Coordinates of N, CA and C in Angstrom, one line a residue:
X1 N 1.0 -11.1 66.8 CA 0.8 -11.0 65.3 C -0.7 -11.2 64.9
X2 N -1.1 -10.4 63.7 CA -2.8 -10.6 63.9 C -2.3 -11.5 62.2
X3 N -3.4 -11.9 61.7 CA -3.7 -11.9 60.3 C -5.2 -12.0 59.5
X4 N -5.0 -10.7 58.4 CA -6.0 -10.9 57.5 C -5.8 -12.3 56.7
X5 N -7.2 -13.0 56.8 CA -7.6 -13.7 55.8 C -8.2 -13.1 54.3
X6 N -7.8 -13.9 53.4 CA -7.9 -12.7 51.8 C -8.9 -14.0 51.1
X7 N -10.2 -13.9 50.8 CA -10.8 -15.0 50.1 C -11.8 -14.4 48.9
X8 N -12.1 -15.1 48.4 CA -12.7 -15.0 46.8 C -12.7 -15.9 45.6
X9 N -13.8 -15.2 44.7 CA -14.5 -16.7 44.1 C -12.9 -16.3 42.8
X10 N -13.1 -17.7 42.1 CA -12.2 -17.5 41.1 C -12.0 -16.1 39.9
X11 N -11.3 -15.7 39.7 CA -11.3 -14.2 38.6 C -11.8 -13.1 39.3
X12 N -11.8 -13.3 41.0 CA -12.2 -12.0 41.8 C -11.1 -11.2 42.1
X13 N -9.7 -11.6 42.0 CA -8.8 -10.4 42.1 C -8.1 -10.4 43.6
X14 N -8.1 -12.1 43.7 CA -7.8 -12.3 45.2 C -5.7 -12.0 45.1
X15 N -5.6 -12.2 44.4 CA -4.0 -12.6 43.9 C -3.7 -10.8 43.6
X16 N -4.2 -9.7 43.2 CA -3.9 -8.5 43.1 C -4.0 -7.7 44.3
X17 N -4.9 -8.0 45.1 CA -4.8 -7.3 46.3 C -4.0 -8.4 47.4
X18 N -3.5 -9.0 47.2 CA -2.3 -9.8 47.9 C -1.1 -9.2 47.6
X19 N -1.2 -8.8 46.2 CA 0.4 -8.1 45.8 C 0.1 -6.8 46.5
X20 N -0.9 -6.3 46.4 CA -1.1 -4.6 46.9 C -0.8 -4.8 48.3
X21 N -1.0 -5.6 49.3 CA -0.6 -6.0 50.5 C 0.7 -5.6 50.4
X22 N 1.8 -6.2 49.7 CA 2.8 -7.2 49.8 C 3.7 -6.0 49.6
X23 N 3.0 -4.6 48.7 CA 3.6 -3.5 48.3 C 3.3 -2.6 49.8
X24 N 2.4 -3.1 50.4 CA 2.2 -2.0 52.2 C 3.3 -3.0 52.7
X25 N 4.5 -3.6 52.8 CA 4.7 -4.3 53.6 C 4.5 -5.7 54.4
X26 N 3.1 -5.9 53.7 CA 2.4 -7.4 54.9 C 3.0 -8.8 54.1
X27 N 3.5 -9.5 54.4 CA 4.1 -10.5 53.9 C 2.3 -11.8 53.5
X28 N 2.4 -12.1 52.1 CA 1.5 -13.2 51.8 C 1.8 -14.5 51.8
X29 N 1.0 -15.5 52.4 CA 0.8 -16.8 52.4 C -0.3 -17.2 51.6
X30 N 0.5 -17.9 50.1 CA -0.7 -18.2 49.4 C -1.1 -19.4 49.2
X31 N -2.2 -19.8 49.9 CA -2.1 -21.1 50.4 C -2.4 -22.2 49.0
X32 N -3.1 -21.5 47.9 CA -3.4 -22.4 47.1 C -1.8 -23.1 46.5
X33 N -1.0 -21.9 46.6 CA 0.1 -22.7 45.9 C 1.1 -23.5 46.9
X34 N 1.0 -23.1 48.3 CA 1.9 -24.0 49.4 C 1.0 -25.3 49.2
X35 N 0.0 -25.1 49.0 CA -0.5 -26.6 48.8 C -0.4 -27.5 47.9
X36 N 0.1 -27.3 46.8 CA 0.6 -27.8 45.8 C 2.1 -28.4 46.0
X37 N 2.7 -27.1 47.0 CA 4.4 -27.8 47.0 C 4.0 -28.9 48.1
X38 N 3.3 -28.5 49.4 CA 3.0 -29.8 50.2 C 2.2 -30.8 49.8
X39 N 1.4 -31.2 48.6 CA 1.4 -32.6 48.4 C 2.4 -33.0 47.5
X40 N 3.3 -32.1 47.4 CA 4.7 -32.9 46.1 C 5.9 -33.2 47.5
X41 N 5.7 -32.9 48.4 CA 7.0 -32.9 49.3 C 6.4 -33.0 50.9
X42 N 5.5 -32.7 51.3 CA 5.2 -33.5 52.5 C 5.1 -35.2 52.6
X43 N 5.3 -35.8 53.2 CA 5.1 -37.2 53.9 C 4.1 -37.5 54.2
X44 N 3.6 -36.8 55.1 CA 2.1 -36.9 55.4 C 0.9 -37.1 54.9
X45 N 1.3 -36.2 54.0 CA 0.1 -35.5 52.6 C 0.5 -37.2 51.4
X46 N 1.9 -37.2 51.4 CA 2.0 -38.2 50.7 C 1.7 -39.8 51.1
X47 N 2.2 -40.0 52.3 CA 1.6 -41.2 52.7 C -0.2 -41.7 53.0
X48 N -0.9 -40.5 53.1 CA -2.5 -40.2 53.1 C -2.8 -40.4 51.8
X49 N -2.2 -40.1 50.7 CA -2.9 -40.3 49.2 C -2.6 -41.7 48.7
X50 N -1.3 -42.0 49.2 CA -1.3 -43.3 48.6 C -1.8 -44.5 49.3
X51 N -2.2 -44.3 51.0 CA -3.1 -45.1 51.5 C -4.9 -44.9 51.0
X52 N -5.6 -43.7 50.7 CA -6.1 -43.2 49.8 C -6.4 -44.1 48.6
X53 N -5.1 -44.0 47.6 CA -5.5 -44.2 46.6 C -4.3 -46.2 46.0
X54 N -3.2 -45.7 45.6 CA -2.3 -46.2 45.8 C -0.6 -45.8 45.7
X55 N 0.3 -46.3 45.3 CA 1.6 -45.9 44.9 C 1.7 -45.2 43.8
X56 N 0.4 -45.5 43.0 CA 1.0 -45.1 41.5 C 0.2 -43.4 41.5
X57 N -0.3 -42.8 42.7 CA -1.3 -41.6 42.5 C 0.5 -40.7 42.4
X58 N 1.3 -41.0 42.5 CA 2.6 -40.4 42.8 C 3.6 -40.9 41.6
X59 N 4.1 -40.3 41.0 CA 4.9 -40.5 39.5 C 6.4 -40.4 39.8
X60 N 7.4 -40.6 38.9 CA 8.5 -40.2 39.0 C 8.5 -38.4 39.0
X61 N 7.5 -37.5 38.5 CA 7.6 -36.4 38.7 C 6.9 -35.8 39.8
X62 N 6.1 -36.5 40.6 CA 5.7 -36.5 41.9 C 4.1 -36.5 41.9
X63 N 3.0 -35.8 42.4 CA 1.9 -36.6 42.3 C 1.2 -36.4 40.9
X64 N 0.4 -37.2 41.2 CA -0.3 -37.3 39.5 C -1.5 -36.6 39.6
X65 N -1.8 -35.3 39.4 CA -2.9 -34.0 39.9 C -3.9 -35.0 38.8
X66 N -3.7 -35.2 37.4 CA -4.8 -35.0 36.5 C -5.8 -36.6 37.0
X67 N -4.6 -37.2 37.6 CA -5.4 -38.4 38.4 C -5.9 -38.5 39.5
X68 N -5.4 -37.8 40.3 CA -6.2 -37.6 41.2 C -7.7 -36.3 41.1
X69 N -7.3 -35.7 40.2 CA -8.3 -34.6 39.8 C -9.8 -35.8 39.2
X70 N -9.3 -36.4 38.5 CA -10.2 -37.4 38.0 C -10.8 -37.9 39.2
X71 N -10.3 -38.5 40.1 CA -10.4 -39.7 41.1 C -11.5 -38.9 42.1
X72 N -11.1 -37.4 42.4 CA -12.0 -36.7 43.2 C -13.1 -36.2 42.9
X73 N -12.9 -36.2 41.3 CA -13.9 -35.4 40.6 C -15.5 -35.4 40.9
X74 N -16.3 -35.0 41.3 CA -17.8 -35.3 41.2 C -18.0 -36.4 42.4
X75 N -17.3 -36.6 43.4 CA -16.7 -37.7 44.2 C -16.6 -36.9 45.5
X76 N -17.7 -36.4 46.3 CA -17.9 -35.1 47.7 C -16.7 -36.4 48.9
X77 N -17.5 -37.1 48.8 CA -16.5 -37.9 50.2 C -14.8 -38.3 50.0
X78 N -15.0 -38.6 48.6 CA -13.1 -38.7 48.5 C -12.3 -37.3 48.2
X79 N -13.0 -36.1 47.7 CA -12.6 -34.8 48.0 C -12.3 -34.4 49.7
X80 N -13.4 -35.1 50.3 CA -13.5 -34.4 51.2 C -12.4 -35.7 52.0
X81 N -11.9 -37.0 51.9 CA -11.0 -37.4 52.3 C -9.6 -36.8 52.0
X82 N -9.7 -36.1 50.8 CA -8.1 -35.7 50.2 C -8.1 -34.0 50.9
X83 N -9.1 -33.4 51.1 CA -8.8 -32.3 51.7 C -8.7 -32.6 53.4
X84 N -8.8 -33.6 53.9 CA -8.9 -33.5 55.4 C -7.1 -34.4 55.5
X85 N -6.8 -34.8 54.6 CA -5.3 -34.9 54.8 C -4.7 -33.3 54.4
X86 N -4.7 -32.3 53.1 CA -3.8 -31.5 53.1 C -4.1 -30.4 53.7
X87 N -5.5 -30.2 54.2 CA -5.9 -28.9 55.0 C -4.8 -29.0 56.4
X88 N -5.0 -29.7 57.0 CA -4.1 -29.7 58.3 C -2.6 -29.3 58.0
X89 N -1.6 -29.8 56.8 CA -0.6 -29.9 56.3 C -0.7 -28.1 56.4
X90 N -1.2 -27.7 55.5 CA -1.2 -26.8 55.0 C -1.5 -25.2 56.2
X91 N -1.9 -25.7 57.6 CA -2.9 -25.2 58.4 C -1.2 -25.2 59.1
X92 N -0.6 -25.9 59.6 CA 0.8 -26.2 60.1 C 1.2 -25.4 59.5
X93 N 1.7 -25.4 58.1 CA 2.6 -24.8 57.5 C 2.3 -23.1 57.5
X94 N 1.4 -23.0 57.5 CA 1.1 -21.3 57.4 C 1.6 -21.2 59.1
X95 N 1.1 -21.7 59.7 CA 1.5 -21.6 61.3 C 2.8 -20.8 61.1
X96 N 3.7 -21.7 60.5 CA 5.3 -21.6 60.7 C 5.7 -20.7 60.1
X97 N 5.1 -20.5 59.0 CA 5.5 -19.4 58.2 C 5.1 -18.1 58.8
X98 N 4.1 -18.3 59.4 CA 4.0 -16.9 60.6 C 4.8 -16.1 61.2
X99 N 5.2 -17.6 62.1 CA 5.9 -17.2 62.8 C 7.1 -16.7 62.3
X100 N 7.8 -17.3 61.2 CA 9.2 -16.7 61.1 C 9.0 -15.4 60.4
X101 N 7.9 -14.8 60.2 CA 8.1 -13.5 59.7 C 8.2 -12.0 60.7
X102 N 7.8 -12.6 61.7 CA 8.3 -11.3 62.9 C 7.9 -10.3 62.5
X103 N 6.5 -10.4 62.5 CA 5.9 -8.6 62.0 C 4.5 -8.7 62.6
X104 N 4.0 -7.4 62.9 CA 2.4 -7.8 63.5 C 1.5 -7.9 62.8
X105 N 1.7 -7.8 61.2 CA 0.5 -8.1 60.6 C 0.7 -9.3 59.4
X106 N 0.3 -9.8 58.9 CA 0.6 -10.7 57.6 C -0.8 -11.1 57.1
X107 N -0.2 -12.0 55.9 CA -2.1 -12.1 55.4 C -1.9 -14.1 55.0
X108 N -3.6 -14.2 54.8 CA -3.3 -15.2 54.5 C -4.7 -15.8 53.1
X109 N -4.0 -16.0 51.9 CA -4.8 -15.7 51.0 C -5.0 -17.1 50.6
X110 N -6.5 -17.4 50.4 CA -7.5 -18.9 49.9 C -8.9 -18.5 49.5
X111 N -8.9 -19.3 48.9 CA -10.1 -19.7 47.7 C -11.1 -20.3 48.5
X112 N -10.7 -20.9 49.8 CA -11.4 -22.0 50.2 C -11.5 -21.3 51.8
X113 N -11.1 -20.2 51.9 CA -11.3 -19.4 53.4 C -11.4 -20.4 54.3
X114 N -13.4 -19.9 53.8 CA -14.4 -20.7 55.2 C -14.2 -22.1 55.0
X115 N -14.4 -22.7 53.8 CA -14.9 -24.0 53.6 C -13.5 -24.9 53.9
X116 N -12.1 -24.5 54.4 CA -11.2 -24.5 54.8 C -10.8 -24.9 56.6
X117 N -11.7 -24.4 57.1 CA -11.2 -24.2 58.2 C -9.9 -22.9 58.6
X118 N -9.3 -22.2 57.2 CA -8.7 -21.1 57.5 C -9.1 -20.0 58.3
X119 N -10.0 -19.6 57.7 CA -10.4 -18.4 58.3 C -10.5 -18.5 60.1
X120 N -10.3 -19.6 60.6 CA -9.9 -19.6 61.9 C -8.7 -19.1 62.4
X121 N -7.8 -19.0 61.6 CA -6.1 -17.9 61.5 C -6.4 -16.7 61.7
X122 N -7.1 -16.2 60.9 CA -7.3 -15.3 60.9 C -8.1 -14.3 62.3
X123 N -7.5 -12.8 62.0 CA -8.0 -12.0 63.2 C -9.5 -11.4 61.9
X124 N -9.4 -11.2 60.8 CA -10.0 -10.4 60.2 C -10.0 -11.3 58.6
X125 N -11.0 -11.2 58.2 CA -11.5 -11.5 57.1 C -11.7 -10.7 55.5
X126 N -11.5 -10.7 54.7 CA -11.6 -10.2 53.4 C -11.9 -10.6 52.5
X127 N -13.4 -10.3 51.8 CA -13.5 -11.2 50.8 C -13.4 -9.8 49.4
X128 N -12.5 -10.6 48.2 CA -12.2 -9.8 47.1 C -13.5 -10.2 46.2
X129 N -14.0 -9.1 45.6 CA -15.9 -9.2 44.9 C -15.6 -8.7 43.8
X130 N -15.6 -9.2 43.1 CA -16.2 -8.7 41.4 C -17.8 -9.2 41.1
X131 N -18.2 -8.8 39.7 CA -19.2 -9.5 39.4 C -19.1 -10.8 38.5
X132 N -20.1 -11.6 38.7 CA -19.8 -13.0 38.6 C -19.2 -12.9 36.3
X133 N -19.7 -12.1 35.7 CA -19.4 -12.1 34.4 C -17.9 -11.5 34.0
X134 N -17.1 -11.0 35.1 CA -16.0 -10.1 35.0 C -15.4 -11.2 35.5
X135 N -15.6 -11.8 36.4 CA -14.8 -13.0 36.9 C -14.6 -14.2 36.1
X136 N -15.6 -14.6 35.5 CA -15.4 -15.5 33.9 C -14.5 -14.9 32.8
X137 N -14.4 -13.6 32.6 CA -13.9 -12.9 31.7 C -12.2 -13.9 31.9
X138 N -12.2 -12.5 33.8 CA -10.9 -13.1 33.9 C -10.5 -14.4 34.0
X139 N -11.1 -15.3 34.7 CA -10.7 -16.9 34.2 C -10.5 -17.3 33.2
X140 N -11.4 -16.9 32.3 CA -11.0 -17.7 30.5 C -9.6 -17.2 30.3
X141 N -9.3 -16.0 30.8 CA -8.2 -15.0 29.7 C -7.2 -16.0 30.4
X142 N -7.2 -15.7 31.6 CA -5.9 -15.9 32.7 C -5.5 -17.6 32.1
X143 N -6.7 -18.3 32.3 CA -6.7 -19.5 32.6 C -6.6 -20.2 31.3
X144 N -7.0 -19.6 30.4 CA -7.2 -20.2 28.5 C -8.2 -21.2 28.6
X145 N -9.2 -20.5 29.4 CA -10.3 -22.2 30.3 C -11.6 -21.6 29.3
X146 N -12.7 -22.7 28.8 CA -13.6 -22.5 28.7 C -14.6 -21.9 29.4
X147 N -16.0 -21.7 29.0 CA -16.6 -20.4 29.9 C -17.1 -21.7 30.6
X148 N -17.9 -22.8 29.8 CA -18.0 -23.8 30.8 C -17.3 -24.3 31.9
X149 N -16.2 -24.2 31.3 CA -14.9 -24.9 33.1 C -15.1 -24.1 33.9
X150 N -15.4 -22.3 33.4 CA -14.9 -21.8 34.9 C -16.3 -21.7 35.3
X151 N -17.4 -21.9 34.4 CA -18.9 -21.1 35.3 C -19.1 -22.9 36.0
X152 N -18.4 -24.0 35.7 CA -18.5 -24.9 36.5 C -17.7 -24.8 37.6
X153 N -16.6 -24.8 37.6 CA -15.6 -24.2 38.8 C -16.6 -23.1 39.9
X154 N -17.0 -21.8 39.1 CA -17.7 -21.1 40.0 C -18.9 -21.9 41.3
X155 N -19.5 -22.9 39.7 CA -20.7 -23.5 41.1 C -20.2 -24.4 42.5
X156 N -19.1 -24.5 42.2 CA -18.1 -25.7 43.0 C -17.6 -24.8 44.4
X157 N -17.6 -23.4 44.2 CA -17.4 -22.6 45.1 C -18.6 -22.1 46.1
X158 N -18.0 -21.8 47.7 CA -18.9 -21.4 48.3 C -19.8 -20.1 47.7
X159 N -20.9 -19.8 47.5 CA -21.4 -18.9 46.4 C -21.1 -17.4 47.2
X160 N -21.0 -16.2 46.2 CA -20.2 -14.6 46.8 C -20.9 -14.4 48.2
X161 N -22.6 -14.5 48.0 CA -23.5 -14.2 49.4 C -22.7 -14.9 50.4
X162 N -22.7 -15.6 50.5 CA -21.9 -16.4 51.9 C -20.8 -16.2 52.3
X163 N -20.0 -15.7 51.5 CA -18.2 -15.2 51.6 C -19.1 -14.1 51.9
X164 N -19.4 -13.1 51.6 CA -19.4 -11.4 52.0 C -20.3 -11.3 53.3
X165 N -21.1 -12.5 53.4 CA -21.7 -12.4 54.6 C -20.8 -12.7 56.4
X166 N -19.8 -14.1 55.8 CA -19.0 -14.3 56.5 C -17.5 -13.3 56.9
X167 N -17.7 -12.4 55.5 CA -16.3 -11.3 56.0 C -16.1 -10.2 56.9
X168 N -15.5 -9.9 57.0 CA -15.5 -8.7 58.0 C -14.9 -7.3 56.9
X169 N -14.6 -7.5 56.2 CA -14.5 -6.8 55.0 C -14.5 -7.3 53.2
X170 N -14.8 -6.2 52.6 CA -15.2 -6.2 51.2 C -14.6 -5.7 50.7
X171 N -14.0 -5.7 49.2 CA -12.9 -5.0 48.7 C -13.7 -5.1 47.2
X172 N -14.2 -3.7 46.4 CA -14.5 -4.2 45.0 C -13.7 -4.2 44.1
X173 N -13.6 -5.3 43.4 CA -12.5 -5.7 42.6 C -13.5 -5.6 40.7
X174 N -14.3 -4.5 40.7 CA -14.8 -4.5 39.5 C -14.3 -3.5 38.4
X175 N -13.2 -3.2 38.7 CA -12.6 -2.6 37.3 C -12.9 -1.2 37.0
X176 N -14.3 -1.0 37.9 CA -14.0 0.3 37.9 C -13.4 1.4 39.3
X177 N -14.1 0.7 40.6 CA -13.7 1.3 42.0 C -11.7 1.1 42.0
X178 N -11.6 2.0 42.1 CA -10.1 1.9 42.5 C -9.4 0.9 43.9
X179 N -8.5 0.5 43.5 CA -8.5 -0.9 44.6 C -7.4 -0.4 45.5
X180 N -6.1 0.6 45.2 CA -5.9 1.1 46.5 C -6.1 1.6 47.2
X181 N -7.2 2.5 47.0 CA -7.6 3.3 48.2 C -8.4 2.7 49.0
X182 N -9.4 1.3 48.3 CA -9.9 0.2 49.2 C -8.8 -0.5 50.0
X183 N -7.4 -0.6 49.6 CA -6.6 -1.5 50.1 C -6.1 -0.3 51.5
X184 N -6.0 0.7 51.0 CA -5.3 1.6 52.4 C -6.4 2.5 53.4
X185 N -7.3 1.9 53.1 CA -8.9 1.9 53.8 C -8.9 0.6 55.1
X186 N -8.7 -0.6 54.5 CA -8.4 -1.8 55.1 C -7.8 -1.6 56.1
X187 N -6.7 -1.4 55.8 CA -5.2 -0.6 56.5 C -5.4 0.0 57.8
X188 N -6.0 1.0 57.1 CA -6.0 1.8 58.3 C -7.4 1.8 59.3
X189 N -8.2 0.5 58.9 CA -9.5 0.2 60.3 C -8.4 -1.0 60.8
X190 N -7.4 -1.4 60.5 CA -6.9 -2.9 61.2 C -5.9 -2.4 61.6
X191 N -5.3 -1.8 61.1 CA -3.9 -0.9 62.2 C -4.1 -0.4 63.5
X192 N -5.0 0.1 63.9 CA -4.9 0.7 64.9 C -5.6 0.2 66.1
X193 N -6.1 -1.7 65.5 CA -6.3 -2.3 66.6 C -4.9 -3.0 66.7
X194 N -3.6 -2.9 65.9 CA -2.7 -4.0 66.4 C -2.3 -3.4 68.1

């Protein structure tokens, strides 16, 4: 089984060409959101935050994001403590989910590719490109976020040069190039190495 890696900056249109995938067949692993269900329900993930932090980072409704969002915030070493508990979690769980899908191709779609350690899953790489002002657009709309939140979010990300340099493919996601025939383009340079 091979898999495309699917990465891109926020409002790049990573989540649309996942569904265009999902319409050829390839089943998606979206890791931003398994990561979410794995710090509300792994053990691991949850015993690491509250040695971490304490008992109370975890609520009766299960963890407490807007405190720990605080706690990480602006804070490289305890970010980078809380991602070296759920990256692994998360690195397992796509494992498994691989495997039970019994097909030769699947994808696996993050925000955080390289700066992940994901893109090691991966056979092939993808990064989804808009331009940085279409991508604000779409975060404010999607997100009801200020331009400030998301052009801060943006700096927080690995910047486009380094994703497109590190991919093995490009997909323009600017509203005007048509994105299927980029997606069945993809398709058909990685098919015919399965």
């Amino acid at each position: 089984m091979k898999t495309i890696g699917i990465t891109g900056g926020i409002g790049s249109g990573k989540s649309v060409v996942s569904a265009l995938l999902e319409l050829y067949g390839i089943p998606v692993y979206i890791a931003d959101e398994e990561s979410k269900r794995l710090t509300q329900s792994s053990p691991v993930i949850r015993k690491g935050l509250i040695e971490l932090f304490d008992e109370s980072i975890y609520t009766g409704e299960g963890l407490d994001k807007r405190r720990l969002a605080s706690l990480i915030f602006g804070n490289p070493q305890m970010l980078k403590a809380v991602n070296s508990l759920i990256h692994p979690e998360v690195y397992k769980d796509y494992q498994h989910w691989a495997e039970s899908k019994h097909t030769e191709l699947c994808a696996l779609e993050s925000a955080i590719l390289f700066e992940s350690g994901f893109d090691k899953l991966a056979d092939y790489t993808v990064m989804v490109y808009a331009p940085e002002e279409i991508r604000i657009q779409r975060a404010m709309n999607r997100d009801n976020s200020s331009r400030t939140d998301v052009t801060n979010r943006i700096k927080n990300q690995l910047p486009d040069e380094i994703k497109r340099d590190k991919s093995d493919f490009v997909i323009l996601n600017d509203g005007i190039q048509a994105l299927i025939p980029q997606v069945e383009s993809l398709l058909k340079q990685i098919r015919p190495t399965l």
